[in-house]
JSON list of C-alpha atoms in Angstrom, two decimals:
[
{"chain": "A", "resi": 13, "resn": "LEU", "atom": "CA", "xyz": [-85.80, 263.47, 98.94]},
{"chain": "A", "resi": 14, "resn": "ALA", "atom": "CA", "xyz": [-85.80, 265.45, 95.76]},
{"chain": "A", "resi": 15, "resn": "GLU", "atom": "CA", "xyz": [-88.38, 268.10, 95.06]},
{"chain": "A", "resi": 16, "resn": "CYS", "atom": "CA", "xyz": [-91.64, 266.68, 93.68]},
{"chain": "A", "resi": 17, "resn": "ALA", "atom": "CA", "xyz": [-90.80, 263.12, 94.77]},
{"chain": "A", "resi": 18, "resn": "PRO", "atom": "CA", "xyz": [-93.39, 260.58, 93.58]},
{"chain": "A", "resi": 19, "resn": "ALA", "atom": "CA", "xyz": [-96.04, 259.36, 96.00]},
{"chain": "A", "resi": 20, "resn": "GLY", "atom": "CA", "xyz": [-95.31, 256.17, 97.95]},
{"chain": "A", "resi": 21, "resn": "LYS", "atom": "CA", "xyz": [-93.72, 254.72, 101.08]},
{"chain": "A", "resi": 22, "resn": "TYR", "atom": "CA", "xyz": [-90.12, 255.57, 101.83]},
{"chain": "A", "resi": 23, "resn": "THR", "atom": "CA", "xyz": [-87.61, 254.21, 104.31]},
{"chain": "A", "resi": 24, "resn": "GLN", "atom": "CA", "xyz": [-84.75, 256.18, 105.77]},
{"chain": "A", "resi": 25, "resn": "LYS", "atom": "CA", "xyz": [-81.88, 254.31, 107.36]},
{"chain": "A", "resi": 26, "resn": "THR", "atom": "CA", "xyz": [-79.42, 256.20, 109.52]},
{"chain": "A", "resi": 27, "resn": "THR", "atom": "CA", "xyz": [-76.18, 254.75, 110.91]},
{"chain": "A", "resi": 28, "resn": "ILE", "atom": "CA", "xyz": [-74.32, 256.52, 113.69]},
{"chain": "A", "resi": 29, "resn": "SER", "atom": "CA", "xyz": [-70.79, 255.44, 114.58]},
{"chain": "A", "resi": 30, "resn": "GLU", "atom": "CA", "xyz": [-69.23, 256.39, 117.88]},
{"chain": "A", "resi": 31, "resn": "ASN", "atom": "CA", "xyz": [-66.09, 254.77, 119.32]},
{"chain": "A", "resi": 32, "resn": "SER", "atom": "CA", "xyz": [-66.39, 251.78, 116.99]},
{"chain": "A", "resi": 33, "resn": "VAL", "atom": "CA", "xyz": [-70.01, 251.25, 118.03]},
{"chain": "A", "resi": 34, "resn": "ASP", "atom": "CA", "xyz": [-72.55, 251.45, 115.23]},
{"chain": "A", "resi": 35, "resn": "SER", "atom": "CA", "xyz": [-76.17, 252.31, 115.88]},
{"chain": "A", "resi": 36, "resn": "GLU", "atom": "CA", "xyz": [-78.70, 251.97, 113.11]},
{"chain": "A", "resi": 37, "resn": "PHE", "atom": "CA", "xyz": [-82.09, 253.68, 113.02]},
{"chain": "A", "resi": 38, "resn": "THR", "atom": "CA", "xyz": [-84.83, 253.06, 110.49]},
{"chain": "A", "resi": 39, "resn": "GLN", "atom": "CA", "xyz": [-87.71, 255.41, 109.87]},
{"chain": "A", "resi": 40, "resn": "GLU", "atom": "CA", "xyz": [-90.60, 254.88, 107.47]},
{"chain": "A", "resi": 41, "resn": "PHE", "atom": "CA", "xyz": [-92.74, 257.62, 106.04]},
{"chain": "A", "resi": 42, "resn": "SER", "atom": "CA", "xyz": [-95.07, 258.05, 103.13]},
{"chain": "A", "resi": 43, "resn": "ILE", "atom": "CA", "xyz": [-95.68, 260.83, 100.64]},
{"chain": "A", "resi": 44, "resn": "ASN", "atom": "CA", "xyz": [-99.22, 261.36, 99.41]},
{"chain": "A", "resi": 45, "resn": "GLU", "atom": "CA", "xyz": [-100.23, 262.43, 95.93]},
{"chain": "A", "resi": 46, "resn": "LYS", "atom": "CA", "xyz": [-100.80, 266.17, 96.00]},
{"chain": "A", "resi": 47, "resn": "PHE", "atom": "CA", "xyz": [-101.17, 269.05, 93.59]},
{"chain": "A", "resi": 48, "resn": "ILE", "atom": "CA", "xyz": [-99.63, 272.12, 95.24]},
{"chain": "A", "resi": 49, "resn": "PRO", "atom": "CA", "xyz": [-99.72, 275.24, 93.06]},
{"chain": "A", "resi": 50, "resn": "GLU", "atom": "CA", "xyz": [-97.47, 278.11, 94.09]},
{"chain": "A", "resi": 51, "resn": "ILE", "atom": "CA", "xyz": [-98.40, 281.46, 92.51]},
{"chain": "A", "resi": 52, "resn": "LYS", "atom": "CA", "xyz": [-96.10, 284.50, 92.45]},
{"chain": "A", "resi": 53, "resn": "LYS", "atom": "CA", "xyz": [-97.20, 287.82, 90.96]},
{"chain": "A", "resi": 54, "resn": "THR", "atom": "CA", "xyz": [-94.82, 290.59, 89.94]},
{"chain": "A", "resi": 55, "resn": "SER", "atom": "CA", "xyz": [-95.85, 293.99, 88.55]},
{"chain": "A", "resi": 56, "resn": "PHE", "atom": "CA", "xyz": [-93.66, 296.64, 86.94]},
{"chain": "A", "resi": 57, "resn": "ARG", "atom": "CA", "xyz": [-95.09, 300.17, 86.60]},
{"chain": "A", "resi": 58, "resn": "ASN", "atom": "CA", "xyz": [-93.96, 302.82, 84.17]},
{"chain": "A", "resi": 59, "resn": "LEU", "atom": "CA", "xyz": [-95.53, 306.21, 83.52]},
{"chain": "A", "resi": 60, "resn": "PHE", "atom": "CA", "xyz": [-98.44, 304.99, 81.38]},
{"chain": "A", "resi": 61, "resn": "ARG", "atom": "CA", "xyz": [-97.95, 301.21, 81.48]},
{"chain": "A", "resi": 62, "resn": "THR", "atom": "CA", "xyz": [-98.16, 298.32, 83.92]},
{"chain": "A", "resi": 63, "resn": "ASP", "atom": "CA", "xyz": [-96.54, 294.97, 83.08]},
{"chain": "A", "resi": 64, "resn": "THR", "atom": "CA", "xyz": [-97.67, 292.00, 85.17]},
{"chain": "A", "resi": 65, "resn": "ILE", "atom": "CA", "xyz": [-96.07, 288.55, 85.26]},
{"chain": "A", "resi": 66, "resn": "ILE", "atom": "CA", "xyz": [-97.70, 285.66, 87.13]},
{"chain": "A", "resi": 67, "resn": "VAL", "atom": "CA", "xyz": [-95.57, 282.54, 87.64]},
{"chain": "A", "resi": 68, "resn": "ILE", "atom": "CA", "xyz": [-97.35, 279.30, 88.59]},
{"chain": "A", "resi": 69, "resn": "LYS", "atom": "CA", "xyz": [-95.30, 276.34, 89.81]},
{"chain": "A", "resi": 70, "resn": "ASN", "atom": "CA", "xyz": [-96.61, 272.91, 90.77]},
{"chain": "A", "resi": 71, "resn": "GLN", "atom": "CA", "xyz": [-94.78, 271.98, 94.00]},
{"chain": "A", "resi": 72, "resn": "GLY", "atom": "CA", "xyz": [-96.72, 268.73, 94.15]},
{"chain": "A", "resi": 73, "resn": "ASN", "atom": "CA", "xyz": [-96.08, 265.34, 92.60]},
{"chain": "A", "resi": 74, "resn": "ILE", "atom": "CA", "xyz": [-99.15, 264.87, 90.38]},
{"chain": "A", "resi": 75, "resn": "LYS", "atom": "CA", "xyz": [-100.70, 266.71, 87.44]},
{"chain": "A", "resi": 76, "resn": "GLY", "atom": "CA", "xyz": [-103.35, 269.32, 88.21]},
{"chain": "A", "resi": 77, "resn": "THR", "atom": "CA", "xyz": [-105.08, 272.49, 87.07]},
{"chain": "A", "resi": 78, "resn": "ALA", "atom": "CA", "xyz": [-104.30, 275.88, 88.58]},
{"chain": "A", "resi": 79, "resn": "GLU", "atom": "CA", "xyz": [-106.88, 278.69, 88.50]},
{"chain": "A", "resi": 80, "resn": "ILE", "atom": "CA", "xyz": [-105.75, 282.29, 88.67]},
{"chain": "A", "resi": 81, "resn": "ASN", "atom": "CA", "xyz": [-108.37, 284.99, 89.28]},
{"chain": "A", "resi": 82, "resn": "GLN", "atom": "CA", "xyz": [-107.11, 288.51, 88.80]},
{"chain": "A", "resi": 83, "resn": "SER", "atom": "CA", "xyz": [-108.92, 291.84, 88.95]},
{"chain": "A", "resi": 84, "resn": "VAL", "atom": "CA", "xyz": [-107.68, 293.89, 85.99]},
{"chain": "A", "resi": 85, "resn": "SER", "atom": "CA", "xyz": [-108.39, 297.60, 85.69]},
{"chain": "A", "resi": 86, "resn": "GLY", "atom": "CA", "xyz": [-108.18, 299.24, 82.28]},
{"chain": "A", "resi": 87, "resn": "THR", "atom": "CA", "xyz": [-109.51, 296.29, 80.31]},
{"chain": "A", "resi": 88, "resn": "LEU", "atom": "CA", "xyz": [-109.69, 298.37, 77.11]},
{"chain": "A", "resi": 89, "resn": "PHE", "atom": "CA", "xyz": [-105.91, 298.69, 77.17]},
{"chain": "A", "resi": 90, "resn": "PHE", "atom": "CA", "xyz": [-105.18, 294.99, 77.97]},
{"chain": "A", "resi": 91, "resn": "SER", "atom": "CA", "xyz": [-102.71, 292.99, 75.89]},
{"chain": "A", "resi": 92, "resn": "GLY", "atom": "CA", "xyz": [-100.95, 289.72, 76.62]},
{"chain": "A", "resi": 93, "resn": "ASP", "atom": "CA", "xyz": [-101.97, 286.15, 77.49]},
{"chain": "A", "resi": 94, "resn": "LEU", "atom": "CA", "xyz": [-105.71, 285.97, 76.97]},
{"chain": "A", "resi": 95, "resn": "PRO", "atom": "CA", "xyz": [-107.77, 284.67, 79.91]},
{"chain": "A", "resi": 96, "resn": "ASN", "atom": "CA", "xyz": [-110.10, 281.68, 79.68]},
{"chain": "A", "resi": 97, "resn": "SER", "atom": "CA", "xyz": [-113.01, 283.78, 80.94]},
{"chain": "A", "resi": 98, "resn": "ILE", "atom": "CA", "xyz": [-113.77, 287.41, 81.75]},
{"chain": "A", "resi": 99, "resn": "ASN", "atom": "CA", "xyz": [-116.40, 288.71, 84.15]},
{"chain": "A", "resi": 100, "resn": "VAL", "atom": "CA", "xyz": [-117.19, 292.12, 82.64]},
{"chain": "A", "resi": 101, "resn": "ASP", "atom": "CA", "xyz": [-119.12, 293.39, 85.68]},
{"chain": "A", "resi": 102, "resn": "ASN", "atom": "CA", "xyz": [-116.11, 293.54, 87.99]},
{"chain": "A", "resi": 103, "resn": "SER", "atom": "CA", "xyz": [-113.20, 293.19, 85.49]},
{"chain": "A", "resi": 104, "resn": "GLN", "atom": "CA", "xyz": [-112.32, 289.76, 86.92]},
{"chain": "A", "resi": 105, "resn": "TYR", "atom": "CA", "xyz": [-110.06, 287.73, 84.60]},
{"chain": "A", "resi": 106, "resn": "LYS", "atom": "CA", "xyz": [-109.66, 283.98, 85.04]},
{"chain": "A", "resi": 107, "resn": "TRP", "atom": "CA", "xyz": [-106.82, 281.88, 83.66]},
{"chain": "A", "resi": 108, "resn": "THR", "atom": "CA", "xyz": [-106.59, 278.08, 84.00]},
{"chain": "A", "resi": 109, "resn": "ARG", "atom": "CA", "xyz": [-103.32, 276.21, 83.39]},
{"chain": "A", "resi": 110, "resn": "GLU", "atom": "CA", "xyz": [-102.60, 272.45, 83.41]},
{"chain": "A", "resi": 111, "resn": "LEU", "atom": "CA", "xyz": [-99.35, 271.69, 85.26]},
{"chain": "A", "resi": 112, "resn": "ASN", "atom": "CA", "xyz": [-97.43, 268.43, 85.48]},
{"chain": "A", "resi": 113, "resn": "ALA", "atom": "CA", "xyz": [-95.39, 267.63, 88.59]},
{"chain": "A", "resi": 114, "resn": "CYS", "atom": "CA", "xyz": [-92.68, 270.28, 89.12]},
{"chain": "A", "resi": 115, "resn": "GLU", "atom": "CA", "xyz": [-93.76, 272.19, 86.01]},
{"chain": "A", "resi": 116, "resn": "THR", "atom": "CA", "xyz": [-93.76, 275.99, 85.84]},
{"chain": "A", "resi": 117, "resn": "LYS", "atom": "CA", "xyz": [-95.91, 278.18, 83.58]},
{"chain": "A", "resi": 118, "resn": "THR", "atom": "CA", "xyz": [-96.09, 281.94, 83.13]},
{"chain": "A", "resi": 119, "resn": "ILE", "atom": "CA", "xyz": [-98.92, 284.36, 82.41]},
{"chain": "A", "resi": 120, "resn": "ALA", "atom": "CA", "xyz": [-97.90, 287.84, 81.26]},
{"chain": "A", "resi": 121, "resn": "TYR", "atom": "CA", "xyz": [-100.07, 290.83, 80.41]},
{"chain": "A", "resi": 122, "resn": "THR", "atom": "CA", "xyz": [-99.77, 294.58, 79.99]},
{"chain": "A", "resi": 123, "resn": "ILE", "atom": "CA", "xyz": [-102.11, 297.48, 80.64]},
{"chain": "A", "resi": 124, "resn": "ASP", "atom": "CA", "xyz": [-100.85, 300.25, 78.32]},
{"chain": "A", "resi": 125, "resn": "TYR", "atom": "CA", "xyz": [-102.56, 303.64, 78.59]},
{"chain": "A", "resi": 126, "resn": "SER", "atom": "CA", "xyz": [-100.06, 305.36, 76.27]},
{"chain": "A", "resi": 127, "resn": "VAL", "atom": "CA", "xyz": [-102.19, 304.44, 73.23]},
{"chain": "A", "resi": 128, "resn": "MET", "atom": "CA", "xyz": [-104.73, 306.95, 74.59]},
{"chain": "A", "resi": 129, "resn": "VAL", "atom": "CA", "xyz": [-102.57, 309.45, 76.47]},
{"chain": "A", "resi": 130, "resn": "ILE", "atom": "CA", "xyz": [-99.95, 310.20, 73.79]},
{"chain": "A", "resi": 131, "resn": "PRO", "atom": "CA", "xyz": [-102.43, 311.09, 70.97]},
{"chain": "A", "resi": 132, "resn": "LEU", "atom": "CA", "xyz": [-104.52, 313.09, 73.46]},
{"chain": "A", "resi": 133, "resn": "ALA", "atom": "CA", "xyz": [-101.44, 315.01, 74.63]},
{"chain": "A", "resi": 134, "resn": "LEU", "atom": "CA", "xyz": [-100.50, 315.67, 71.00]},
{"chain": "A", "resi": 135, "resn": "VAL", "atom": "CA", "xyz": [-103.96, 317.13, 70.30]},
{"chain": "A", "resi": 136, "resn": "VAL", "atom": "CA", "xyz": [-103.73, 319.38, 73.39]},
{"chain": "A", "resi": 137, "resn": "ILE", "atom": "CA", "xyz": [-100.26, 320.61, 72.38]},
{"chain": "A", "resi": 138, "resn": "LEU", "atom": "CA", "xyz": [-101.43, 321.37, 68.82]},
{"chain": "A", "resi": 139, "resn": "PHE", "atom": "CA", "xyz": [-104.47, 323.22, 70.18]},
{"chain": "A", "resi": 140, "resn": "LEU", "atom": "CA", "xyz": [-102.30, 325.32, 72.51]},
{"chain": "A", "resi": 141, "resn": "LEU", "atom": "CA", "xyz": [-99.94, 326.15, 69.63]},
{"chain": "A", "resi": 142, "resn": "TRP", "atom": "CA", "xyz": [-102.90, 327.17, 67.48]},
{"chain": "A", "resi": 143, "resn": "LEU", "atom": "CA", "xyz": [-104.17, 329.42, 70.28]},
{"chain": "A", "resi": 144, "resn": "ALA", "atom": "CA", "xyz": [-100.74, 330.96, 70.77]},
{"chain": "A", "resi": 145, "resn": "PHE", "atom": "CA", "xyz": [-100.18, 331.79, 67.10]},
{"chain": "A", "resi": 146, "resn": "PHE", "atom": "CA", "xyz": [-103.66, 332.62, 65.84]},
{"chain": "A", "resi": 147, "resn": "LYS", "atom": "CA", "xyz": [-105.78, 333.74, 68.78]},
{"chain": "A", "resi": 148, "resn": "PHE", "atom": "CA", "xyz": [-103.39, 335.33, 71.23]},
{"chain": "A", "resi": 149, "resn": "GLY", "atom": "CA", "xyz": [-101.28, 337.30, 68.76]},
{"chain": "A", "resi": 150, "resn": "PHE", "atom": "CA", "xyz": [-100.10, 340.73, 69.88]},
{"chain": "A", "resi": 151, "resn": "MET", "atom": "CA", "xyz": [-101.64, 342.64, 67.01]},
{"chain": "A", "resi": 152, "resn": "LYS", "atom": "CA", "xyz": [-103.84, 341.91, 63.99]},
{"chain": "A", "resi": 153, "resn": "ILE", "atom": "CA", "xyz": [-104.10, 343.96, 60.83]},
{"chain": "A", "resi": 154, "resn": "TYR", "atom": "CA", "xyz": [-107.04, 343.63, 58.44]},
{"chain": "A", "resi": 155, "resn": "LYS", "atom": "CA", "xyz": [-107.06, 345.26, 54.97]},
{"chain": "A", "resi": 156, "resn": "ARG", "atom": "CA", "xyz": [-110.33, 345.80, 53.09]},
{"chain": "A", "resi": 157, "resn": "ILE", "atom": "CA", "xyz": [-110.99, 347.23, 49.64]},
{"chain": "A", "resi": 158, "resn": "HIS", "atom": "CA", "xyz": [-114.20, 349.32, 49.46]},
{"chain": "A", "resi": 159, "resn": "HIS", "atom": "CA", "xyz": [-115.02, 349.22, 45.78]},
{"chain": "A", "resi": 160, "resn": "ASP", "atom": "CA", "xyz": [-117.85, 347.42, 44.01]},
{"chain": "A", "resi": 161, "resn": "LYS", "atom": "CA", "xyz": [-116.72, 347.83, 40.35]},
{"chain": "A", "resi": 162, "resn": "ASN", "atom": "CA", "xyz": [-113.72, 346.32, 38.65]},
{"chain": "A", "resi": 163, "resn": "VAL", "atom": "CA", "xyz": [-110.71, 348.58, 39.07]},
{"chain": "A", "resi": 164, "resn": "LYS", "atom": "CA", "xyz": [-108.84, 349.66, 35.94]},
{"chain": "A", "resi": 165, "resn": "GLU", "atom": "CA", "xyz": [-105.17, 350.45, 35.88]},
{"chain": "A", "resi": 166, "resn": "GLY", "atom": "CA", "xyz": [-104.50, 353.94, 37.17]},
{"chain": "A", "resi": 167, "resn": "GLU", "atom": "CA", "xyz": [-107.90, 354.33, 38.86]},
{"chain": "A", "resi": 168, "resn": "GLU", "atom": "CA", "xyz": [-108.22, 355.28, 42.49]},
{"chain": "A", "resi": 169, "resn": "TYR", "atom": "CA", "xyz": [-110.06, 353.18, 45.06]},
{"chain": "A", "resi": 170, "resn": "THR", "atom": "CA", "xyz": [-110.53, 353.17, 48.82]},
{"chain": "A", "resi": 171, "resn": "VAL", "atom": "CA", "xyz": [-108.62, 350.80, 51.11]},
{"chain": "A", "resi": 172, "resn": "SER", "atom": "CA", "xyz": [-109.25, 350.62, 54.84]},
{"chain": "A", "resi": 173, "resn": "MET", "atom": "CA", "xyz": [-106.94, 349.10, 57.41]},
{"chain": "A", "resi": 174, "resn": "HIS", "atom": "CA", "xyz": [-108.08, 347.96, 60.81]},
{"chain": "A", "resi": 175, "resn": "VAL", "atom": "CA", "xyz": [-105.48, 347.48, 63.52]},
{"chain": "A", "resi": 176, "resn": "LYS", "atom": "CA", "xyz": [-106.41, 345.63, 66.67]},
{"chain": "A", "resi": 177, "resn": "ALA", "atom": "CA", "xyz": [-104.00, 345.20, 69.59]},
{"chain": "A", "resi": 178, "resn": "TYR", "atom": "CA", "xyz": [-104.42, 342.31, 72.02]},
{"chain": "A", "resi": 179, "resn": "VAL", "atom": "CA", "xyz": [-101.99, 343.67, 74.55]},
{"chain": "A", "resi": 180, "resn": "HIS", "atom": "CA", "xyz": [-102.49, 346.66, 76.77]},
{"chain": "A", "resi": 181, "resn": "THR", "atom": "CA", "xyz": [-100.52, 349.28, 74.90]},
{"chain": "A", "resi": 182, "resn": "LYS", "atom": "CA", "xyz": [-101.16, 353.01, 74.55]},
{"chain": "A", "resi": 183, "resn": "ASP", "atom": "CA", "xyz": [-98.89, 354.06, 71.75]},
{"chain": "A", "resi": 184, "resn": "ILE", "atom": "CA", "xyz": [-99.50, 352.29, 68.43]},
{"chain": "A", "resi": 185, "resn": "GLU", "atom": "CA", "xyz": [-98.21, 353.95, 65.27]},
{"chain": "A", "resi": 186, "resn": "VAL", "atom": "CA", "xyz": [-99.72, 353.11, 61.90]}
]
């Protein structure tokens, strides 16, 4: 019989020939109406992403409804086929799909953490660059003018320079 054969009574006739003698056997059997869902889950993991594909096939011979309950971690980063219901307490997602005899349906979803990790890594890198260039410099020089009045051309005024070294050196020439 073919896959997903309709329900009913069937007869199988077998003829065996040996030395010009034929023997015939008849066997009767019946197939009941059944909904038989077969569920296969496949997950693909990358560095910051998990792709999940759930394939549901009706191996039976009548129409039915398949329920898929899946615990999904990282619900904030979920994208894909939306579930029929979500239990927020334990991140339990529930999909229901109507399947005809021998029909196959697919549910696909992705948990993608890169939307959080990549911007966060960028901020950390920028902060480390800022520290390297502006806080951990080898030497800083500050120049200050010590004069309260406006300075006219040719007048003298006092300028102070402060040199600060951030490395352990002994000989600094100014």
